[in-house]
PDB file of C-alpha atoms and ligand atoms in Angstrom:
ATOM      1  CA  UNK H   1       3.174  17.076   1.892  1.00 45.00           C
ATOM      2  CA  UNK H   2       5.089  15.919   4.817  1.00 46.00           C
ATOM      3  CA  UNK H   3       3.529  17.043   8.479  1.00 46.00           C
ATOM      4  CA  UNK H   4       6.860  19.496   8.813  1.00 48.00           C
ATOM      5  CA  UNK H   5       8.499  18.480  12.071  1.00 56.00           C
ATOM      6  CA  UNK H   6       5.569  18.569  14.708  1.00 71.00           C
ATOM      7  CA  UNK H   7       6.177  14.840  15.066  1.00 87.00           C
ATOM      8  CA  UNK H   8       2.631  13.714  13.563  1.00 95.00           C
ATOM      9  CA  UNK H   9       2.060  12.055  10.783  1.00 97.00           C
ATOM     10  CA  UNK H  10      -0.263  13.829   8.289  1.00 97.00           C
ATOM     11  CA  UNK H  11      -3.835  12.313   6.406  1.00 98.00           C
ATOM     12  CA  UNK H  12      -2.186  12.225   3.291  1.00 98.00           C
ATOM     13  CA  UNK H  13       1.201   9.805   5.037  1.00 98.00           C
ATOM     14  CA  UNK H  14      -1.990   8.038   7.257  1.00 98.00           C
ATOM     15  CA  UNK H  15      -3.498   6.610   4.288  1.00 98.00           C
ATOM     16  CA  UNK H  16      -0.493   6.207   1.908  1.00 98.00           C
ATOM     17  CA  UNK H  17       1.234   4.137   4.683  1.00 98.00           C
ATOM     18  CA  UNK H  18      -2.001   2.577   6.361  1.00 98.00           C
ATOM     19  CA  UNK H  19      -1.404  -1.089   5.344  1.00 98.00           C
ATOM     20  CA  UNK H  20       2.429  -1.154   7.072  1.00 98.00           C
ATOM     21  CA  UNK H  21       0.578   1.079   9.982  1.00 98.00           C
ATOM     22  CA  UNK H  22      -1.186  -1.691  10.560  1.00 98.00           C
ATOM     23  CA  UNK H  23       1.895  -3.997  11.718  1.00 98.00           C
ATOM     24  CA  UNK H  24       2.624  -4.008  15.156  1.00 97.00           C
ATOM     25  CA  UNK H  25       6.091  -3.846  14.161  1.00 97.00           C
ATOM     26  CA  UNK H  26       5.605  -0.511  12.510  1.00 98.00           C
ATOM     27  CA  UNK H  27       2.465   1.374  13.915  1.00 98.00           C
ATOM     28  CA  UNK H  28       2.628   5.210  13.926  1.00 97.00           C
ATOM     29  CA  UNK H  29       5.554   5.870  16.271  1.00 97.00           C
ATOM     30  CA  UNK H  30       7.616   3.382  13.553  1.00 98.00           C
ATOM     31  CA  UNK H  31       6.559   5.173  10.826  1.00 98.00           C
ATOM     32  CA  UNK H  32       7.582   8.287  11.966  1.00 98.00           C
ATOM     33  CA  UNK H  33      10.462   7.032  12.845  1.00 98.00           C
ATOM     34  CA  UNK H  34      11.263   5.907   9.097  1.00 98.00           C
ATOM     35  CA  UNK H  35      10.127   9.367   7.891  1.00 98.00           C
ATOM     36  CA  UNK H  36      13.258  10.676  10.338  1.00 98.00           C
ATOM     37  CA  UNK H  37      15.735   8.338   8.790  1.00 98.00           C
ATOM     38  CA  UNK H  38      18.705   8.393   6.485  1.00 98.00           C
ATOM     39  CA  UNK H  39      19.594   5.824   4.788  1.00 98.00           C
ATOM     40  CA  UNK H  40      22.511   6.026   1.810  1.00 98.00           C
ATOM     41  CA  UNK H  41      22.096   3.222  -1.167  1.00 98.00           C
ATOM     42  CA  UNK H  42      25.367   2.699  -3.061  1.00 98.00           C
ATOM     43  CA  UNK H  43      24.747   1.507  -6.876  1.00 98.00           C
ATOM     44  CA  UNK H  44      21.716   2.348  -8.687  1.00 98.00           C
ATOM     45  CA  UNK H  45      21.615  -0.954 -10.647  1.00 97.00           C
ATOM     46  CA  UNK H  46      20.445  -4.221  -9.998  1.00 97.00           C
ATOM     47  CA  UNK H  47      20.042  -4.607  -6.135  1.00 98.00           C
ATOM     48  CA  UNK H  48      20.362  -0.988  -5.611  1.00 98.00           C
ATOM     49  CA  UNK H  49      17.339  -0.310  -7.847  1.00 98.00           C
ATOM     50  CA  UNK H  50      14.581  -2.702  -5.894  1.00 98.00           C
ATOM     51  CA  UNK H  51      16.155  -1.719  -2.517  1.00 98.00           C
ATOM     52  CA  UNK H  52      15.403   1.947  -3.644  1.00 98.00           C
ATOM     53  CA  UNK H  53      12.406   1.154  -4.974  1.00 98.00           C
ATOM     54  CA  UNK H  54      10.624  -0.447  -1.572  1.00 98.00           C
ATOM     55  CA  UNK H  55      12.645   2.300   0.786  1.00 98.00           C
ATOM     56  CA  UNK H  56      11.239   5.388  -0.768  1.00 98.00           C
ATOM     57  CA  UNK H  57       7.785   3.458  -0.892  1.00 98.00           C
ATOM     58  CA  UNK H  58       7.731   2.747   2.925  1.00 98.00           C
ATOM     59  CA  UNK H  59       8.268   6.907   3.763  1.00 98.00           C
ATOM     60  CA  UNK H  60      12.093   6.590   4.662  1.00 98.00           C
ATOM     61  CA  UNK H  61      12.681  10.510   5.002  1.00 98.00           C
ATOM     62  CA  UNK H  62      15.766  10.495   3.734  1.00 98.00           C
ATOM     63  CA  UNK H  63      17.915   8.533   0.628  1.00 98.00           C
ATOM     64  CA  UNK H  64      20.821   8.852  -0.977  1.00 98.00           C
ATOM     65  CA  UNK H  65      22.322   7.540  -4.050  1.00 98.00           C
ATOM     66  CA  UNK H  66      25.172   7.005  -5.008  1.00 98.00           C
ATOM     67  CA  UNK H  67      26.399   6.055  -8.491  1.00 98.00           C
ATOM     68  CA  UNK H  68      28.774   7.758 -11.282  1.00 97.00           C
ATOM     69  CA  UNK H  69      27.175   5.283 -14.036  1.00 97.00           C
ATOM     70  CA  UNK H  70      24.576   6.475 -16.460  1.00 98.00           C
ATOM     71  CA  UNK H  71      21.618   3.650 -17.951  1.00 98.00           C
ATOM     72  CA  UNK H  72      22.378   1.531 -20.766  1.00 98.00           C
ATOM     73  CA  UNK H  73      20.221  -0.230 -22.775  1.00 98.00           C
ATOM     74  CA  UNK H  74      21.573  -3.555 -21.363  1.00 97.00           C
ATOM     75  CA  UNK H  75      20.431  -2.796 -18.049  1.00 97.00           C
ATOM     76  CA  UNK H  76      17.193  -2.498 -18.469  1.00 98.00           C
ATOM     77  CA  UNK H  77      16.661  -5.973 -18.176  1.00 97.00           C
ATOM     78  CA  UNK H  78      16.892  -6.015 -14.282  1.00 97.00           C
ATOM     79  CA  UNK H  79      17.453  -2.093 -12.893  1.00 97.00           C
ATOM     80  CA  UNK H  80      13.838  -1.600 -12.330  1.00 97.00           C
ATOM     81  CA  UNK H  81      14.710   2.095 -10.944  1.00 97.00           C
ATOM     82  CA  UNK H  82      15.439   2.988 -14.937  1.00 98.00           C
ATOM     83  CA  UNK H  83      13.292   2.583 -18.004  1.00 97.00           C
ATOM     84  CA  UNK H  84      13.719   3.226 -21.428  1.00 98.00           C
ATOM     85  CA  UNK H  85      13.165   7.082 -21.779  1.00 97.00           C
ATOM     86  CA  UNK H  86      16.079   7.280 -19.222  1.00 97.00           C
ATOM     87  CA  UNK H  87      19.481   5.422 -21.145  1.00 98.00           C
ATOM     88  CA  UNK H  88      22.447   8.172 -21.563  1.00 98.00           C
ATOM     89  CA  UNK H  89      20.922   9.665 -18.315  1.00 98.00           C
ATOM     90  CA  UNK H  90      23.022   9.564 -14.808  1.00 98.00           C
ATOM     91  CA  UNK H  91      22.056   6.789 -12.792  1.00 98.00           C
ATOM     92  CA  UNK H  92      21.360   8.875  -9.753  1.00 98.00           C
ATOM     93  CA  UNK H  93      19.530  11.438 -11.333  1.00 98.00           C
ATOM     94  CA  UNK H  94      17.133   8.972 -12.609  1.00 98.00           C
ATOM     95  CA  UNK H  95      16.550   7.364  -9.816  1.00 98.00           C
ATOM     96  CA  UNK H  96      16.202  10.587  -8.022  1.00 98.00           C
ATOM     97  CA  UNK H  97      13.592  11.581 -10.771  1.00 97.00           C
ATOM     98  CA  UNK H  98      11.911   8.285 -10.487  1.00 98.00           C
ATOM     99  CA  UNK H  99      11.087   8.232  -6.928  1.00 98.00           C
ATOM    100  CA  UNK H 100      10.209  11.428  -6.842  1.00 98.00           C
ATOM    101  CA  UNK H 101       7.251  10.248  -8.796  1.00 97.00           C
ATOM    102  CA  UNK H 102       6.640   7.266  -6.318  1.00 98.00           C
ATOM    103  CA  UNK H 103       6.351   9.163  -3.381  1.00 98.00           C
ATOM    104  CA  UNK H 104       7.061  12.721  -2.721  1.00 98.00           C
ATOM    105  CA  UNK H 105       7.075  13.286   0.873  1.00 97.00           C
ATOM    106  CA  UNK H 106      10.897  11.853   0.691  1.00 98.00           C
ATOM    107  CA  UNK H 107      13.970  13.689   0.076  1.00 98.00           C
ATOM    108  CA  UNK H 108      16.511  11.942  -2.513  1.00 98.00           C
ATOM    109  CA  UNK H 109      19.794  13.567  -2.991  1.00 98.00           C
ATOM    110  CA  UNK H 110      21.107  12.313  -6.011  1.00 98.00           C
ATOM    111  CA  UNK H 111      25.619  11.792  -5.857  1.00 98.00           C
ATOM    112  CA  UNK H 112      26.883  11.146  -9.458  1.00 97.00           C
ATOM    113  CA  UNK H 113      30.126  10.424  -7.698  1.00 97.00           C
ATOM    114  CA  UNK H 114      32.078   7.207  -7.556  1.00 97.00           C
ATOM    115  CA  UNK H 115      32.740   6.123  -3.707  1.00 98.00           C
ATOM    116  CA  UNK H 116      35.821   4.315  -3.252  1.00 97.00           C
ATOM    117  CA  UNK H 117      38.244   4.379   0.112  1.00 97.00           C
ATOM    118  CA  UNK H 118      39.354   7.432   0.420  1.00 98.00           C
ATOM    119  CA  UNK H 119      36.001   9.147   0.089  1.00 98.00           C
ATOM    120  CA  UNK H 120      33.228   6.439   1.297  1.00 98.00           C
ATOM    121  CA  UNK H 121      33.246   7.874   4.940  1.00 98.00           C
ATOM    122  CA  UNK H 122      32.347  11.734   3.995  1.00 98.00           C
ATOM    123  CA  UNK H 123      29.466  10.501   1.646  1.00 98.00           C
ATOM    124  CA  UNK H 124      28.376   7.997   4.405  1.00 98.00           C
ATOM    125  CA  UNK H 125      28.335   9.584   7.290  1.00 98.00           C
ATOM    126  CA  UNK H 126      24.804  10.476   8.463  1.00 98.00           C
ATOM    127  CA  UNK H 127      23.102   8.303   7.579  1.00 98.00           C
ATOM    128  CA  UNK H 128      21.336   5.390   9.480  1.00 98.00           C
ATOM    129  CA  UNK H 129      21.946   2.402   7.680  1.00 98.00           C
ATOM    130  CA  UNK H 130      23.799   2.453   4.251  1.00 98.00           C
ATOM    131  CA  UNK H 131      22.901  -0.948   1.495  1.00 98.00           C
ATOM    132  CA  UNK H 132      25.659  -1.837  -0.662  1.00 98.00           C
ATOM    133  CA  UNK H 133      24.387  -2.740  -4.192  1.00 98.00           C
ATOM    134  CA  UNK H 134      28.056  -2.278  -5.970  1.00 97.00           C
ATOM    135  CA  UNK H 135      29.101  -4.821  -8.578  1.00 93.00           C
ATOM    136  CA  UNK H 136      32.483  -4.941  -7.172  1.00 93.00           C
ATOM    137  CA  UNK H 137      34.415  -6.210  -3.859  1.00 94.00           C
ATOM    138  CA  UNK H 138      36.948  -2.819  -3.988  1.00 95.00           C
ATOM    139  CA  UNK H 139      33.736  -1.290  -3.488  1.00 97.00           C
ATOM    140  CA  UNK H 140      32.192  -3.536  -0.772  1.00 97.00           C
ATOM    141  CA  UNK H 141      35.205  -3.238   0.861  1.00 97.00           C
ATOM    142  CA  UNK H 142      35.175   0.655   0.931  1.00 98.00           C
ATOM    143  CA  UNK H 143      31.134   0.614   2.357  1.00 98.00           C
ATOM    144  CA  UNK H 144      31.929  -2.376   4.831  1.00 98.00           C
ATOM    145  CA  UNK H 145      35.530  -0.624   6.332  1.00 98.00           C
ATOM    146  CA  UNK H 146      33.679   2.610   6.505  1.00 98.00           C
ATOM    147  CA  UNK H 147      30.581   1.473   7.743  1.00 98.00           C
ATOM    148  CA  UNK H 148      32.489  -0.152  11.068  1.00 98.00           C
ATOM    149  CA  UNK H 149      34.373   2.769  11.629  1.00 97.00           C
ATOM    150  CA  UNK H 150      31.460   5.300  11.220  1.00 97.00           C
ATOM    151  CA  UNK H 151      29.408   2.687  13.790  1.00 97.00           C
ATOM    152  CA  UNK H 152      26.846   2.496  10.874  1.00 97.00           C
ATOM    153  CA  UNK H 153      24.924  -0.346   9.922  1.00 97.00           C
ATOM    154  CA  UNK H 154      25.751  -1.791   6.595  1.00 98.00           C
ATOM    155  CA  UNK H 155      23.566  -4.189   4.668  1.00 98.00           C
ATOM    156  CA  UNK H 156      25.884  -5.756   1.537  1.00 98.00           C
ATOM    157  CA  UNK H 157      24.663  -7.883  -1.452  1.00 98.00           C
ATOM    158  CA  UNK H 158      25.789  -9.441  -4.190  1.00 97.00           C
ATOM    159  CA  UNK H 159      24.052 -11.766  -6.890  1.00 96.00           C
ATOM    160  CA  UNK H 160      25.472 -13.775  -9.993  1.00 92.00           C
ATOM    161  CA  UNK H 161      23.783 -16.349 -12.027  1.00 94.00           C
ATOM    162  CA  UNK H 162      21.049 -17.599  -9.937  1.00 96.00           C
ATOM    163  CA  UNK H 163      22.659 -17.092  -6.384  1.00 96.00           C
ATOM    164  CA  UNK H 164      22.451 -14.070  -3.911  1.00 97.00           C
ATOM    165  CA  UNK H 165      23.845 -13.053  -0.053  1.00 97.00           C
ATOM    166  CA  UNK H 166      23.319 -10.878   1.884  1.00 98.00           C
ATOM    167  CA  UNK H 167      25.616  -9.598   4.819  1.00 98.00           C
ATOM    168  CA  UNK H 168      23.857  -7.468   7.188  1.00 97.00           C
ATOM    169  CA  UNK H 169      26.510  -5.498   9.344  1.00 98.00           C
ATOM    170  CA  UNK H 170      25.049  -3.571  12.519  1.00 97.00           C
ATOM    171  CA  UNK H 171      28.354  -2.209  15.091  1.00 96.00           C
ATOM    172  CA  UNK H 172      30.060  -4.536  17.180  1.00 95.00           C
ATOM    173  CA  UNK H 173      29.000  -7.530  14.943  1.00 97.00           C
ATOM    174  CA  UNK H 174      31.433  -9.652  12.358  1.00 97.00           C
ATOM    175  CA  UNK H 175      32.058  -7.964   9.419  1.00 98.00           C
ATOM    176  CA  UNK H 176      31.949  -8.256   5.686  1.00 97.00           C
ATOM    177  CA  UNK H 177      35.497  -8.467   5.830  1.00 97.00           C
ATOM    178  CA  UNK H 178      35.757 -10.760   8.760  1.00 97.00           C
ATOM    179  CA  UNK H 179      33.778 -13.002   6.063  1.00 96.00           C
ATOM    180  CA  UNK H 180      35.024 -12.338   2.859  1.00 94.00           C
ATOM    181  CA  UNK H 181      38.985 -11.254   3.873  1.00 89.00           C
ATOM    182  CA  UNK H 182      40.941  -9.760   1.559  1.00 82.00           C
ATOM    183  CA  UNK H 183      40.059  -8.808  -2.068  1.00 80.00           C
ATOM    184  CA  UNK H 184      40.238 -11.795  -4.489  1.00 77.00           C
ATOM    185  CA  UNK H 185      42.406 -11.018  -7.111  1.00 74.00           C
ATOM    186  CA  UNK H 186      41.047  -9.857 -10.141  1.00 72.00           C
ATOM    187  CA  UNK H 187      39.663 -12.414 -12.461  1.00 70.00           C
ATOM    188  CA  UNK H 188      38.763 -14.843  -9.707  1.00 69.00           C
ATOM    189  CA  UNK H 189      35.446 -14.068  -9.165  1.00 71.00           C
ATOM    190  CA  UNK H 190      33.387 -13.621 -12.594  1.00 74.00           C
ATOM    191  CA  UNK H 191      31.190 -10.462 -13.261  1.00 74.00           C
ATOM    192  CA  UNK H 192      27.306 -10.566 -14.104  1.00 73.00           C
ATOM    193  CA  UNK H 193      28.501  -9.247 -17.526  1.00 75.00           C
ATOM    194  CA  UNK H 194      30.494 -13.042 -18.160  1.00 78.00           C
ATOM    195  CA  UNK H 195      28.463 -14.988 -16.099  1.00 86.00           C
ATOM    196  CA  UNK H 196      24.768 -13.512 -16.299  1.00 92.00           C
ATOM    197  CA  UNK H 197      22.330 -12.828 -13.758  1.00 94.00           C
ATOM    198  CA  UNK H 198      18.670 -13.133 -13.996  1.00 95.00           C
ATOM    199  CA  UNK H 199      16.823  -9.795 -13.163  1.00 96.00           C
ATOM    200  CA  UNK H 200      13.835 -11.549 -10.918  1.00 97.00           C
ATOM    201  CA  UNK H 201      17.049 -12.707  -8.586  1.00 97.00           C
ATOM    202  CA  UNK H 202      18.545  -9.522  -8.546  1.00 98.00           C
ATOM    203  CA  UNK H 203      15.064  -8.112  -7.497  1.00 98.00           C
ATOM    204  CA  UNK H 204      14.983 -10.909  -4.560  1.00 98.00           C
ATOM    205  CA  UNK H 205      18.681  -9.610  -3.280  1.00 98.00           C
ATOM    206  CA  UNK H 206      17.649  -5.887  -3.439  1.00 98.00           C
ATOM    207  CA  UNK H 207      14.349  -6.748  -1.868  1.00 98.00           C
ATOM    208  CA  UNK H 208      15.941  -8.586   0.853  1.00 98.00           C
ATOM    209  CA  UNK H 209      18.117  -5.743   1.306  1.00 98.00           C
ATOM    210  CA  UNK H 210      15.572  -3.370   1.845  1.00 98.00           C
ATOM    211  CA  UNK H 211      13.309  -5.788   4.303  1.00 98.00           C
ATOM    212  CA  UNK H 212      16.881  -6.148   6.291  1.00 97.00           C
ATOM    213  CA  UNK H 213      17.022  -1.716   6.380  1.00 98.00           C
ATOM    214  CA  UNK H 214      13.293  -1.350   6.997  1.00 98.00           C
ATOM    215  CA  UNK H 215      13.516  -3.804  10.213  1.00 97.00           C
ATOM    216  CA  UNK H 216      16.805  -2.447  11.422  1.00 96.00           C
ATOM    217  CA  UNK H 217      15.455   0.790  11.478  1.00 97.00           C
ATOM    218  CA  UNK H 218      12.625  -0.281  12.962  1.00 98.00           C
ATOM    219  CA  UNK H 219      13.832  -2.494  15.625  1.00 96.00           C
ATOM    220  CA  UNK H 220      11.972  -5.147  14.726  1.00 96.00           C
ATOM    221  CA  UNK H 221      12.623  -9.303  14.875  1.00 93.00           C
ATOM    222  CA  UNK H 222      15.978 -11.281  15.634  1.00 90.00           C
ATOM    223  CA  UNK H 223      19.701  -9.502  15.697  1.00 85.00           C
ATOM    224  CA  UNK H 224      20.931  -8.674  12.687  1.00 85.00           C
ATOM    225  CA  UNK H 225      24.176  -9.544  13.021  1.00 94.00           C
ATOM    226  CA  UNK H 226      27.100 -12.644  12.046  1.00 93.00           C
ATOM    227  CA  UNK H 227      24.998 -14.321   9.676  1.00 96.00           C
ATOM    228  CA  UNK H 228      24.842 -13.942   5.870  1.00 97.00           C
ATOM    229  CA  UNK H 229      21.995 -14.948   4.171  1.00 97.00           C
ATOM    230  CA  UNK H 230      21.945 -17.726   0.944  1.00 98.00           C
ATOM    231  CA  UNK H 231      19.566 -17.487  -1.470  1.00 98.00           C
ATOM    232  CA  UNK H 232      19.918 -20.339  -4.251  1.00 97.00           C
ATOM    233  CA  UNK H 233      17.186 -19.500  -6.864  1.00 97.00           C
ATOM    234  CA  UNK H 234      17.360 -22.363  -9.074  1.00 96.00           C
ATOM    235  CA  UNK H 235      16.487 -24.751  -5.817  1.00 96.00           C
ATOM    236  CA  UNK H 236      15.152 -22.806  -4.580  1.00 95.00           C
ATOM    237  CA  UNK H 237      16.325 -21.797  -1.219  1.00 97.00           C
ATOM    238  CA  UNK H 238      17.139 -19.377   1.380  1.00 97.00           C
ATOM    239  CA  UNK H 239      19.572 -19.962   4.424  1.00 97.00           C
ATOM    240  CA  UNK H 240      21.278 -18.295   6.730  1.00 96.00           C
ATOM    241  CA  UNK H 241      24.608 -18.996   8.062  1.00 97.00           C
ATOM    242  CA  UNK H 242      26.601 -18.127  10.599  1.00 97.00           C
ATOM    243  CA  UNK H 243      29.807 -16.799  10.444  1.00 97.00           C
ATOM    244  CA  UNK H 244      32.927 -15.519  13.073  1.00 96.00           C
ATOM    245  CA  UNK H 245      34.609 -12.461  13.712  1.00 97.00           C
ATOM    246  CA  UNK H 246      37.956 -12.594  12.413  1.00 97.00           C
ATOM    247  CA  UNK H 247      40.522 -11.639  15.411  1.00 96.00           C
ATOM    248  CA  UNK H 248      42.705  -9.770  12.724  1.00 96.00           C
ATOM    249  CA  UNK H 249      40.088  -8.060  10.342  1.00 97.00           C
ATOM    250  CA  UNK H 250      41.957  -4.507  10.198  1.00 96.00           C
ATOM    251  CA  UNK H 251      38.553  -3.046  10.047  1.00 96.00           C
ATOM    252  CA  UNK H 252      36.845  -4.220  13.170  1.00 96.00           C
ATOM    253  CA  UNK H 253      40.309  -3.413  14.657  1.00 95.00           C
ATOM    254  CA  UNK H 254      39.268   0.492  13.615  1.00 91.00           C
ATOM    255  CA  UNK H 255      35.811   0.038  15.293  1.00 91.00           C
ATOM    256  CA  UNK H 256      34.366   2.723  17.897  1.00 84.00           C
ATOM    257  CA  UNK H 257      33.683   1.142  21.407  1.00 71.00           C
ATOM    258  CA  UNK H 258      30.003   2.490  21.067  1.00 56.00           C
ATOM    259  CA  UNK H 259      28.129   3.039  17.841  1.00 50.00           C
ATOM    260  CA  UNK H 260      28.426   6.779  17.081  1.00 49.00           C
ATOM    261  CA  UNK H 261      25.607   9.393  17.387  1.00 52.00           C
ATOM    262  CA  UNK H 262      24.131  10.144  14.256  1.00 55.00           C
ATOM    263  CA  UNK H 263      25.950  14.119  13.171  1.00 45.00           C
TER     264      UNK H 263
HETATM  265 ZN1  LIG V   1      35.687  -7.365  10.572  1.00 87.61          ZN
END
């Protein structure tokens, strides 16, 4: 369905995308230039599902997904990506399946794998912006450290209860360890299983996430960079705050110079 490679877009991608064509922001040259991009979405679940969900939608050429979880019943409730017919399936091939159906002209590769440290740059690399929607900080960690080094830009959230961030990290800016540090130790920081989380928030985080990819990719509005955004649902609110380097985050220490051509 997809105009292969003459660098047009075709009737069927003119109409489907007409009312983001429209932006100034995006136009025709934009929009091809989503349909040429990569981006890699880590967790399938809460944040990963609406970022997914609003990426394939816009014509980004390219997604990935990574997850090693299959759908429970008790997700249902806020991963938007799964429904019913799909619990006991992989994660990532539902998702894969699912926006398939949404819009075919894009290319979903579906990893059933678990990233962690000592694989997160091989599954990474390539791509042009990668959004963190893990549940954990080990995880985080793993995106944001290989992220910097790769010279990729990293968008991270997280949500409990009725709060969300977001961390957007393009290269050379602060980041999401410069913020966060080290990893709490385990117990510290409650998971949405003890605490809760309501799914509309989630859906605000993931949507945020994918506005952030869509307008990085783009080139579009203010720097990205040393600022994580607040969202406080119950108020509600959303802020953005500013935030350092940190002169001795081992990660930015392992930064290229330059951001690194795309392989
Ligand atoms: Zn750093």
């Amino acid at each position: 369905m997809t105009d292969p490679g003459d660098g047009r877009l075709s009737d069927e991608e003119l109409v489907r995308y007409s009312r983001q064509i429209v932006l100034r922001e995006v136009g025709g040259s934009g929009q091809l230039r989503l349909r040429e991009s990569a981006v890699a979405v880590v967790g399938a679940g809460g944040l990963g599902s609406p970022a997914l969900l609003y990426l394939a939608v816009a014509g980004v050429g390219r997604l990935t997904v990574i997850d090693d979880d299959r759908v429970s019943l008790d997700n249902l409730q806020r991963q938007v990506l799964h429904d019913t017919a799909s619990v006991g399936e992989p994660k990532a091939d539902a998702a894969r399946r699912r926006l398939g159906t949404l819009n075919p002209n894009v290319q979903v590769d579906a990893v059933a794998a678990r990233l962690d440290a000592g694989n997160a740059a091989a599954l990474l690399r390539g791509h042009h912006a990668v959004v963190d929607g893990s549940d954990n900080f080990t995880t985080k960690l793993a995106v944001n450290d290989a992220c910097v080094r790769l010279g990729v830009t990293a968008v991270i959230g997280s949500v409990l209860r009725f709060e969300g961030q977001v961390v957007t990290v393009p290269p050379g800016a602060p980041c999401y360890r410069c913020l966060v540090g080290e990893e709490p130790p385990e117990g510290l920081v409650p998971a949405c299983s003890a605490a809760g989380v309501l799914g509309a928030v989630a859906g605000m985080v993931g949507s945020l996430q994918a506005a952030e990819v869509l307008r990085i990719l783009l080139g579009a509005g203010e720097p990205a960079g040393g600022r994580v955004l607040l969202l406080e649902a119950l108020r509600p609110r959303l802020r953005a705050v500013a935030f350092p380097p940190d002169p001795a985050c081992p990660a930015c220490a392992a930064a290229p110079r330059a951001a690194a051509p795309i392989s």
